[in-house]
Amino acid sequence: MAEWQINWCVERMGARYAGLLAHVIAFRAIVVRSSARFKLGQDESDTSFGEILSALGDNALARAMRTQRD
């Protein structure tokens, strides 16, 4: 579990919770179509793209990003 999931609670939100809760709307939806899109950093500057790849190391995601960028 992520740290925010462990540490999150209504009490820590204070007065903000009531304001947000007033705008929550419950609904149901039927998905009639779905289309996957993969944005693998193609809009990043060369510098940012290089930093992202360096942080990822050599894994499947980094390889896919390099392939899509070329």
PDB file of N, CA, C and O in Angstrom:
ATOM      1  N   MET A   1       0.830  -1.178   0.000  1.00  0.00           N
ATOM      2  CA  MET A   1       0.000   0.000   0.000  1.00  0.00           C
ATOM      3  C   MET A   1       0.881   1.251   0.000  1.00  0.00           C
ATOM      4  O   MET A   1       1.912   1.277   0.645  1.00  0.00           O
ATOM      5  N   ALA A   2       0.454   2.267  -0.702  1.00  0.00           N
ATOM      6  CA  ALA A   2       1.197   3.530  -0.739  1.00  0.00           C
ATOM      7  C   ALA A   2       1.051   4.249   0.598  1.00  0.00           C
ATOM      8  O   ALA A   2       0.070   4.062   1.319  1.00  0.00           O
ATOM      9  N   GLU A   3       2.032   5.090   0.915  1.00  0.00           N
ATOM     10  CA  GLU A   3       2.024   5.803   2.189  1.00  0.00           C
ATOM     11  C   GLU A   3       0.761   6.636   2.373  1.00  0.00           C
ATOM     12  O   GLU A   3       0.169   6.671   3.447  1.00  0.00           O
ATOM     13  N   TRP A   4       0.296   7.297   1.279  1.00  0.00           N
ATOM     14  CA  TRP A   4      -0.903   8.124   1.410  1.00  0.00           C
ATOM     15  C   TRP A   4      -2.126   7.287   1.748  1.00  0.00           C
ATOM     16  O   TRP A   4      -3.035   7.741   2.431  1.00  0.00           O
ATOM     17  N   GLN A   5      -2.154   6.030   1.295  1.00  0.00           N
ATOM     18  CA  GLN A   5      -3.292   5.170   1.593  1.00  0.00           C
ATOM     19  C   GLN A   5      -3.299   4.759   3.062  1.00  0.00           C
ATOM     20  O   GLN A   5      -4.344   4.590   3.657  1.00  0.00           O
ATOM     21  N   ILE A   6      -2.124   4.607   3.631  1.00  0.00           N
ATOM     22  CA  ILE A   6      -2.016   4.208   5.029  1.00  0.00           C
ATOM     23  C   ILE A   6      -2.321   5.392   5.948  1.00  0.00           C
ATOM     24  O   ILE A   6      -3.000   5.263   6.949  1.00  0.00           O
ATOM     25  N   ASN A   7      -1.819   6.561   5.599  1.00  0.00           N
ATOM     26  CA  ASN A   7      -1.931   7.727   6.466  1.00  0.00           C
ATOM     27  C   ASN A   7      -3.174   8.572   6.242  1.00  0.00           C
ATOM     28  O   ASN A   7      -3.424   9.501   6.993  1.00  0.00           O
ATOM     29  N   TRP A   8      -3.956   8.286   5.217  1.00  0.00           N
ATOM     30  CA  TRP A   8      -5.118   9.115   4.918  1.00  0.00           C
ATOM     31  C   TRP A   8      -6.244   8.815   5.891  1.00  0.00           C
ATOM     32  O   TRP A   8      -6.535   7.673   6.222  1.00  0.00           O
ATOM     33  N   CYS A   9      -6.911   9.866   6.354  1.00  0.00           N
ATOM     34  CA  CYS A   9      -8.121   9.701   7.152  1.00  0.00           C
ATOM     35  C   CYS A   9      -8.929  10.996   7.086  1.00  0.00           C
ATOM     36  O   CYS A   9      -8.380  12.079   6.849  1.00  0.00           O
ATOM     37  N   VAL A  10     -10.215  10.890   7.269  1.00  0.00           N
ATOM     38  CA  VAL A  10     -11.118  12.034   7.195  1.00  0.00           C
ATOM     39  C   VAL A  10     -10.720  13.103   8.207  1.00  0.00           C
ATOM     40  O   VAL A  10     -10.705  14.295   7.901  1.00  0.00           O
ATOM     41  N   GLU A  11     -10.354  12.698   9.383  1.00  0.00           N
ATOM     42  CA  GLU A  11     -10.033  13.652  10.443  1.00  0.00           C
ATOM     43  C   GLU A  11      -8.879  14.572  10.060  1.00  0.00           C
ATOM     44  O   GLU A  11      -8.854  15.742  10.421  1.00  0.00           O
ATOM     45  N   ARG A  12      -7.925  14.082   9.305  1.00  0.00           N
ATOM     46  CA  ARG A  12      -6.775  14.894   8.906  1.00  0.00           C
ATOM     47  C   ARG A  12      -7.147  15.949   7.870  1.00  0.00           C
ATOM     48  O   ARG A  12      -6.417  16.905   7.667  1.00  0.00           O
ATOM     49  N   MET A  13      -8.280  15.795   7.209  1.00  0.00           N
ATOM     50  CA  MET A  13      -8.711  16.788   6.223  1.00  0.00           C
ATOM     51  C   MET A  13      -9.336  18.012   6.877  1.00  0.00           C
ATOM     52  O   MET A  13      -9.424  19.064   6.255  1.00  0.00           O
ATOM     53  N   GLY A  14      -9.799  17.869   8.098  1.00  0.00           N
ATOM     54  CA  GLY A  14     -10.387  19.002   8.809  1.00  0.00           C
ATOM     55  C   GLY A  14     -11.635  19.525   8.111  1.00  0.00           C
ATOM     56  O   GLY A  14     -12.437  18.781   7.550  1.00  0.00           O
ATOM     57  N   ALA A  15     -11.797  20.850   8.115  1.00  0.00           N
ATOM     58  CA  ALA A  15     -12.988  21.499   7.558  1.00  0.00           C
ATOM     59  C   ALA A  15     -13.108  21.297   6.050  1.00  0.00           C
ATOM     60  O   ALA A  15     -14.205  21.370   5.493  1.00  0.00           O
ATOM     61  N   ARG A  16     -12.000  21.034   5.397  1.00  0.00           N
ATOM     62  CA  ARG A  16     -12.013  20.855   3.936  1.00  0.00           C
ATOM     63  C   ARG A  16     -12.910  19.683   3.522  1.00  0.00           C
ATOM     64  O   ARG A  16     -13.540  19.702   2.470  1.00  0.00           O
ATOM     65  N   TYR A  17     -12.962  18.657   4.346  1.00  0.00           N
ATOM     66  CA  TYR A  17     -13.739  17.461   4.026  1.00  0.00           C
ATOM     67  C   TYR A  17     -15.209  17.792   3.787  1.00  0.00           C
ATOM     68  O   TYR A  17     -15.799  17.362   2.798  1.00  0.00           O
ATOM     69  N   ALA A  18     -15.817  18.551   4.683  1.00  0.00           N
ATOM     70  CA  ALA A  18     -17.244  18.881   4.552  1.00  0.00           C
ATOM     71  C   ALA A  18     -17.509  19.662   3.276  1.00  0.00           C
ATOM     72  O   ALA A  18     -18.505  19.424   2.585  1.00  0.00           O
ATOM     73  N   GLY A  19     -16.610  20.576   2.927  1.00  0.00           N
ATOM     74  CA  GLY A  19     -16.774  21.347   1.699  1.00  0.00           C
ATOM     75  C   GLY A  19     -16.703  20.487   0.461  1.00  0.00           C
ATOM     76  O   GLY A  19     -17.473  20.661  -0.488  1.00  0.00           O
ATOM     77  N   LEU A  20     -15.780  19.544   0.455  1.00  0.00           N
ATOM     78  CA  LEU A  20     -15.656  18.641  -0.694  1.00  0.00           C
ATOM     79  C   LEU A  20     -16.818  17.656  -0.756  1.00  0.00           C
ATOM     80  O   LEU A  20     -17.353  17.367  -1.829  1.00  0.00           O
ATOM     81  N   LEU A  21     -17.206  17.140   0.389  1.00  0.00           N
ATOM     82  CA  LEU A  21     -18.275  16.143   0.448  1.00  0.00           C
ATOM     83  C   LEU A  21     -19.584  16.673  -0.136  1.00  0.00           C
ATOM     84  O   LEU A  21     -20.324  15.939  -0.780  1.00  0.00           O
ATOM     85  N   ALA A  22     -19.827  17.946   0.032  1.00  0.00           N
ATOM     86  CA  ALA A  22     -21.057  18.548  -0.485  1.00  0.00           C
ATOM     87  C   ALA A  22     -21.137  18.484  -2.008  1.00  0.00           C
ATOM     88  O   ALA A  22     -22.214  18.588  -2.578  1.00  0.00           O
ATOM     89  N   HIS A  23     -20.012  18.271  -2.666  1.00  0.00           N
ATOM     90  CA  HIS A  23     -19.977  18.264  -4.128  1.00  0.00           C
ATOM     91  C   HIS A  23     -19.764  16.869  -4.733  1.00  0.00           C
ATOM     92  O   HIS A  23     -19.617  16.740  -5.946  1.00  0.00           O
ATOM     93  N   VAL A  24     -19.774  15.851  -3.895  1.00  0.00           N
ATOM     94  CA  VAL A  24     -19.624  14.481  -4.384  1.00  0.00           C
ATOM     95  C   VAL A  24     -20.952  14.004  -4.944  1.00  0.00           C
ATOM     96  O   VAL A  24     -21.999  14.153  -4.304  1.00  0.00           O
ATOM     97  N   ILE A  25     -20.914  13.446  -6.143  1.00  0.00           N
ATOM     98  CA  ILE A  25     -22.119  12.951  -6.799  1.00  0.00           C
ATOM     99  C   ILE A  25     -21.898  11.480  -7.136  1.00  0.00           C
ATOM    100  O   ILE A  25     -20.927  11.133  -7.812  1.00  0.00           O
ATOM    101  N   ALA A  26     -22.782  10.637  -6.673  1.00  0.00           N
ATOM    102  CA  ALA A  26     -22.697   9.214  -6.988  1.00  0.00           C
ATOM    103  C   ALA A  26     -23.373   8.960  -8.334  1.00  0.00           C
ATOM    104  O   ALA A  26     -24.387   9.579  -8.658  1.00  0.00           O
ATOM    105  N   PHE A  27     -22.797   8.081  -9.138  1.00  0.00           N
ATOM    106  CA  PHE A  27     -23.409   7.742 -10.417  1.00  0.00           C
ATOM    107  C   PHE A  27     -22.945   6.370 -10.865  1.00  0.00           C
ATOM    108  O   PHE A  27     -21.953   5.840 -10.381  1.00  0.00           O
ATOM    109  N   ARG A  28     -23.678   5.800 -11.791  1.00  0.00           N
ATOM    110  CA  ARG A  28     -23.302   4.548 -12.447  1.00  0.00           C
ATOM    111  C   ARG A  28     -23.193   4.839 -13.925  1.00  0.00           C
ATOM    112  O   ARG A  28     -23.933   5.644 -14.468  1.00  0.00           O
ATOM    113  N   ALA A  29     -22.283   4.149 -14.557  1.00  0.00           N
ATOM    114  CA  ALA A  29     -22.104   4.340 -15.997  1.00  0.00           C
ATOM    115  C   ALA A  29     -21.871   2.990 -16.654  1.00  0.00           C
ATOM    116  O   ALA A  29     -21.277   2.092 -16.063  1.00  0.00           O
ATOM    117  N   ILE A  30     -22.343   2.871 -17.852  1.00  0.00           N
ATOM    118  CA  ILE A  30     -22.085   1.679 -18.660  1.00  0.00           C
ATOM    119  C   ILE A  30     -21.070   2.077 -19.720  1.00  0.00           C
ATOM    120  O   ILE A  30     -21.305   3.007 -20.491  1.00  0.00           O
ATOM    121  N   VAL A  31     -19.944   1.397 -19.720  1.00  0.00           N
ATOM    122  CA  VAL A  31     -18.897   1.686 -20.702  1.00  0.00           C
ATOM    123  C   VAL A  31     -19.299   1.033 -22.014  1.00  0.00           C
ATOM    124  O   VAL A  31     -19.488  -0.180 -22.086  1.00  0.00           O
ATOM    125  N   VAL A  32     -19.438   1.839 -23.044  1.00  0.00           N
ATOM    126  CA  VAL A  32     -19.847   1.310 -24.343  1.00  0.00           C
ATOM    127  C   VAL A  32     -18.670   1.191 -25.300  1.00  0.00           C
ATOM    128  O   VAL A  32     -18.761   0.511 -26.312  1.00  0.00           O
ATOM    129  N   ARG A  33     -17.582   1.862 -24.978  1.00  0.00           N
ATOM    130  CA  ARG A  33     -16.400   1.759 -25.832  1.00  0.00           C
ATOM    131  C   ARG A  33     -15.175   2.167 -25.022  1.00  0.00           C
ATOM    132  O   ARG A  33     -15.244   3.033 -24.171  1.00  0.00           O
ATOM    133  N   SER A  34     -14.079   1.533 -25.305  1.00  0.00           N
ATOM    134  CA  SER A  34     -12.823   1.856 -24.630  1.00  0.00           C
ATOM    135  C   SER A  34     -11.706   1.847 -25.663  1.00  0.00           C
ATOM    136  O   SER A  34     -11.692   1.009 -26.565  1.00  0.00           O
ATOM    137  N   SER A  35     -10.810   2.777 -25.542  1.00  0.00           N
ATOM    138  CA  SER A  35      -9.696   2.856 -26.475  1.00  0.00           C
ATOM    139  C   SER A  35      -8.428   3.184 -25.692  1.00  0.00           C
ATOM    140  O   SER A  35      -8.368   4.222 -25.019  1.00  0.00           O
ATOM    141  N   ALA A  36      -7.461   2.307 -25.735  1.00  0.00           N
ATOM    142  CA  ALA A  36      -6.216   2.508 -24.985  1.00  0.00           C
ATOM    143  C   ALA A  36      -5.290   3.458 -25.741  1.00  0.00           C
ATOM    144  O   ALA A  36      -5.187   3.403 -26.959  1.00  0.00           O
ATOM    145  N   ARG A  37      -4.636   4.322 -24.996  1.00  0.00           N
ATOM    146  CA  ARG A  37      -3.645   5.240 -25.552  1.00  0.00           C
ATOM    147  C   ARG A  37      -2.397   5.131 -24.700  1.00  0.00           C
ATOM    148  O   ARG A  37      -2.477   5.094 -23.471  1.00  0.00           O
ATOM    149  N   PHE A  38      -1.261   5.102 -25.317  1.00  0.00           N
ATOM    150  CA  PHE A  38      -0.005   5.020 -24.598  1.00  0.00           C
ATOM    151  C   PHE A  38       0.823   6.253 -24.904  1.00  0.00           C
ATOM    152  O   PHE A  38       1.232   6.467 -26.031  1.00  0.00           O
ATOM    153  N   LYS A  39       0.999   7.079 -23.914  1.00  0.00           N
ATOM    154  CA  LYS A  39       1.808   8.287 -24.053  1.00  0.00           C
ATOM    155  C   LYS A  39       3.131   7.991 -23.365  1.00  0.00           C
ATOM    156  O   LYS A  39       3.229   7.993 -22.145  1.00  0.00           O
ATOM    157  N   LEU A  40       4.123   7.712 -24.145  1.00  0.00           N
ATOM    158  CA  LEU A  40       5.390   7.255 -23.596  1.00  0.00           C
ATOM    159  C   LEU A  40       6.478   8.321 -23.681  1.00  0.00           C
ATOM    160  O   LEU A  40       7.618   8.054 -24.022  1.00  0.00           O
ATOM    161  N   GLY A  41       6.125   9.549 -23.383  1.00  0.00           N
ATOM    162  CA  GLY A  41       7.109  10.607 -23.323  1.00  0.00           C
ATOM    163  C   GLY A  41       7.431  11.258 -24.648  1.00  0.00           C
ATOM    164  O   GLY A  41       8.409  11.986 -24.758  1.00  0.00           O
ATOM    165  N   GLN A  42       6.619  11.046 -25.669  1.00  0.00           N
ATOM    166  CA  GLN A  42       6.939  11.588 -26.993  1.00  0.00           C
ATOM    167  C   GLN A  42       6.891  13.106 -27.041  1.00  0.00           C
ATOM    168  O   GLN A  42       7.478  13.715 -27.917  1.00  0.00           O
ATOM    169  N   ASP A  43       6.225  13.748 -26.100  1.00  0.00           N
ATOM    170  CA  ASP A  43       6.155  15.207 -26.084  1.00  0.00           C
ATOM    171  C   ASP A  43       7.188  15.844 -25.161  1.00  0.00           C
ATOM    172  O   ASP A  43       7.218  17.054 -25.003  1.00  0.00           O
ATOM    173  N   GLU A  44       8.018  15.038 -24.535  1.00  0.00           N
ATOM    174  CA  GLU A  44       9.041  15.554 -23.623  1.00  0.00           C
ATOM    175  C   GLU A  44      10.213  16.132 -24.406  1.00  0.00           C
ATOM    176  O   GLU A  44      10.512  15.681 -25.516  1.00  0.00           O
ATOM    177  N   SER A  45      10.894  17.103 -23.811  1.00  0.00           N
ATOM    178  CA  SER A  45      12.125  17.616 -24.426  1.00  0.00           C
ATOM    179  C   SER A  45      13.165  16.497 -24.393  1.00  0.00           C
ATOM    180  O   SER A  45      13.040  15.534 -23.625  1.00  0.00           O
ATOM    181  N   ASP A  46      14.179  16.621 -25.212  1.00  0.00           N
ATOM    182  CA  ASP A  46      15.231  15.601 -25.233  1.00  0.00           C
ATOM    183  C   ASP A  46      15.865  15.440 -23.858  1.00  0.00           C
ATOM    184  O   ASP A  46      16.150  14.323 -23.418  1.00  0.00           O
ATOM    185  N   THR A  47      16.065  16.555 -23.168  1.00  0.00           N
ATOM    186  CA  THR A  47      16.670  16.505 -21.838  1.00  0.00           C
ATOM    187  C   THR A  47      15.770  15.764 -20.856  1.00  0.00           C
ATOM    188  O   THR A  47      16.227  14.851 -20.149  1.00  0.00           O
ATOM    189  N   SER A  48      14.494  16.127 -20.810  1.00  0.00           N
ATOM    190  CA  SER A  48      13.548  15.463 -19.897  1.00  0.00           C
ATOM    191  C   SER A  48      13.406  13.986 -20.235  1.00  0.00           C
ATOM    192  O   SER A  48      13.367  13.138 -19.339  1.00  0.00           O
ATOM    193  N   PHE A  49      13.343  13.684 -21.514  1.00  0.00           N
ATOM    194  CA  PHE A  49      13.194  12.297 -21.940  1.00  0.00           C
ATOM    195  C   PHE A  49      14.394  11.475 -21.474  1.00  0.00           C
ATOM    196  O   PHE A  49      14.242  10.363 -20.959  1.00  0.00           O
ATOM    197  N   GLY A  50      15.582  12.033 -21.630  1.00  0.00           N
ATOM    198  CA  GLY A  50      16.791  11.343 -21.177  1.00  0.00           C
ATOM    199  C   GLY A  50      16.790  11.108 -19.676  1.00  0.00           C
ATOM    200  O   GLY A  50      17.193  10.037 -19.202  1.00  0.00           O
ATOM    201  N   GLU A  51      16.332  12.100 -18.916  1.00  0.00           N
ATOM    202  CA  GLU A  51      16.254  11.959 -17.457  1.00  0.00           C
ATOM    203  C   GLU A  51      15.270  10.866 -17.058  1.00  0.00           C
ATOM    204  O   GLU A  51      15.523  10.083 -16.142  1.00  0.00           O
ATOM    205  N   ILE A  52      14.143  10.818 -17.756  1.00  0.00           N
ATOM    206  CA  ILE A  52      13.136   9.792 -17.474  1.00  0.00           C
ATOM    207  C   ILE A  52      13.711   8.406 -17.739  1.00  0.00           C
ATOM    208  O   ILE A  52      13.580   7.490 -16.923  1.00  0.00           O
ATOM    209  N   LEU A  53      14.349   8.247 -18.889  1.00  0.00           N
ATOM    210  CA  LEU A  53      14.924   6.943 -19.230  1.00  0.00           C
ATOM    211  C   LEU A  53      16.018   6.543 -18.246  1.00  0.00           C
ATOM    212  O   LEU A  53      16.119   5.378 -17.861  1.00  0.00           O
ATOM    213  N   SER A  54      16.832   7.502 -17.825  1.00  0.00           N
ATOM    214  CA  SER A  54      17.888   7.204 -16.844  1.00  0.00           C
ATOM    215  C   SER A  54      17.283   6.708 -15.539  1.00  0.00           C
ATOM    216  O   SER A  54      17.787   5.763 -14.930  1.00  0.00           O
ATOM    217  N   ALA A  55      16.199   7.341 -15.112  1.00  0.00           N
ATOM    218  CA  ALA A  55      15.549   6.950 -13.863  1.00  0.00           C
ATOM    219  C   ALA A  55      14.907   5.565 -13.972  1.00  0.00           C
ATOM    220  O   ALA A  55      14.880   4.816 -13.003  1.00  0.00           O
ATOM    221  N   LEU A  56      14.422   5.228 -15.162  1.00  0.00           N
ATOM    222  CA  LEU A  56      13.770   3.926 -15.352  1.00  0.00           C
ATOM    223  C   LEU A  56      14.763   2.777 -15.424  1.00  0.00           C
ATOM    224  O   LEU A  56      14.435   1.644 -15.075  1.00  0.00           O
ATOM    225  N   GLY A  57      15.958   3.063 -15.908  1.00  0.00           N
ATOM    226  CA  GLY A  57      16.924   1.981 -16.089  1.00  0.00           C
ATOM    227  C   GLY A  57      16.599   1.188 -17.341  1.00  0.00           C
ATOM    228  O   GLY A  57      15.927   1.667 -18.251  1.00  0.00           O
ATOM    229  N   ASP A  58      17.048  -0.044 -17.381  1.00  0.00           N
ATOM    230  CA  ASP A  58      16.815  -0.893 -18.550  1.00  0.00           C
ATOM    231  C   ASP A  58      15.689  -1.871 -18.230  1.00  0.00           C
ATOM    232  O   ASP A  58      15.911  -2.937 -17.675  1.00  0.00           O
ATOM    233  N   ASN A  59      14.473  -1.461 -18.542  1.00  0.00           N
ATOM    234  CA  ASN A  59      13.335  -2.352 -18.334  1.00  0.00           C
ATOM    235  C   ASN A  59      12.395  -2.256 -19.539  1.00  0.00           C
ATOM    236  O   ASN A  59      12.644  -1.502 -20.472  1.00  0.00           O
ATOM    237  N   ALA A  60      11.322  -3.005 -19.512  1.00  0.00           N
ATOM    238  CA  ALA A  60      10.406  -3.074 -20.655  1.00  0.00           C
ATOM    239  C   ALA A  60       9.806  -1.710 -20.989  1.00  0.00           C
ATOM    240  O   ALA A  60       9.668  -1.354 -22.163  1.00  0.00           O
ATOM    241  N   LEU A  61       9.455  -0.938 -19.968  1.00  0.00           N
ATOM    242  CA  LEU A  61       8.862   0.376 -20.220  1.00  0.00           C
ATOM    243  C   LEU A  61       9.871   1.296 -20.906  1.00  0.00           C
ATOM    244  O   LEU A  61       9.547   1.961 -21.893  1.00  0.00           O
ATOM    245  N   ALA A  62      11.087   1.328 -20.418  1.00  0.00           N
ATOM    246  CA  ALA A  62      12.120   2.182 -21.027  1.00  0.00           C
ATOM    247  C   ALA A  62      12.376   1.767 -22.474  1.00  0.00           C
ATOM    248  O   ALA A  62      12.514   2.620 -23.356  1.00  0.00           O
ATOM    249  N   ARG A  63      12.411   0.478 -22.731  1.00  0.00           N
ATOM    250  CA  ARG A  63      12.630  -0.004 -24.112  1.00  0.00           C
ATOM    251  C   ARG A  63      11.465   0.413 -25.013  1.00  0.00           C
ATOM    252  O   ARG A  63      11.658   0.837 -26.141  1.00  0.00           O
ATOM    253  N   ALA A  64      10.232   0.295 -24.515  1.00  0.00           N
ATOM    254  CA  ALA A  64       9.062   0.701 -25.301  1.00  0.00           C
ATOM    255  C   ALA A  64       9.106   2.199 -25.578  1.00  0.00           C
ATOM    256  O   ALA A  64       8.783   2.641 -26.680  1.00  0.00           O
ATOM    257  N   MET A  65       9.514   2.978 -24.596  1.00  0.00           N
ATOM    258  CA  MET A  65       9.608   4.424 -24.783  1.00  0.00           C
ATOM    259  C   MET A  65      10.628   4.778 -25.861  1.00  0.00           C
ATOM    260  O   MET A  65      10.380   5.619 -26.704  1.00  0.00           O
ATOM    261  N   ARG A  66      11.778   4.103 -25.815  1.00  0.00           N
ATOM    262  CA  ARG A  66      12.814   4.360 -26.845  1.00  0.00           C
ATOM    263  C   ARG A  66      12.299   3.985 -28.232  1.00  0.00           C
ATOM    264  O   ARG A  66      12.515   4.711 -29.190  1.00  0.00           O
ATOM    265  N   THR A  67      11.617   2.858 -28.314  1.00  0.00           N
ATOM    266  CA  THR A  67      11.086   2.387 -29.610  1.00  0.00           C
ATOM    267  C   THR A  67      10.077   3.377 -30.173  1.00  0.00           C
ATOM    268  O   THR A  67      10.103   3.700 -31.354  1.00  0.00           O
ATOM    269  N   GLN A  68       9.165   3.865 -29.338  1.00  0.00           N
ATOM    270  CA  GLN A  68       8.129   4.782 -29.797  1.00  0.00           C
ATOM    271  C   GLN A  68       8.695   6.149 -30.156  1.00  0.00           C
ATOM    272  O   GLN A  68       8.142   6.851 -30.994  1.00  0.00           O
ATOM    273  N   ARG A  69       9.785   6.527 -29.515  1.00  0.00           N
ATOM    274  CA  ARG A  69      10.375   7.855 -29.757  1.00  0.00           C
ATOM    275  C   ARG A  69      11.129   7.897 -31.079  1.00  0.00           C
ATOM    276  O   ARG A  69      11.174   8.929 -31.736  1.00  0.00           O
ATOM    277  N   ASP A  70      11.740   6.795 -31.463  1.00  0.00           N
ATOM    278  CA  ASP A  70      12.550   6.751 -32.700  1.00  0.00           C
ATOM    279  C   ASP A  70      11.714   6.807 -33.950  1.00  0.00           C
ATOM    280  O   ASP A  70      10.601   6.542 -34.046  1.00  0.00           O
TER     281      ASP A  70
END
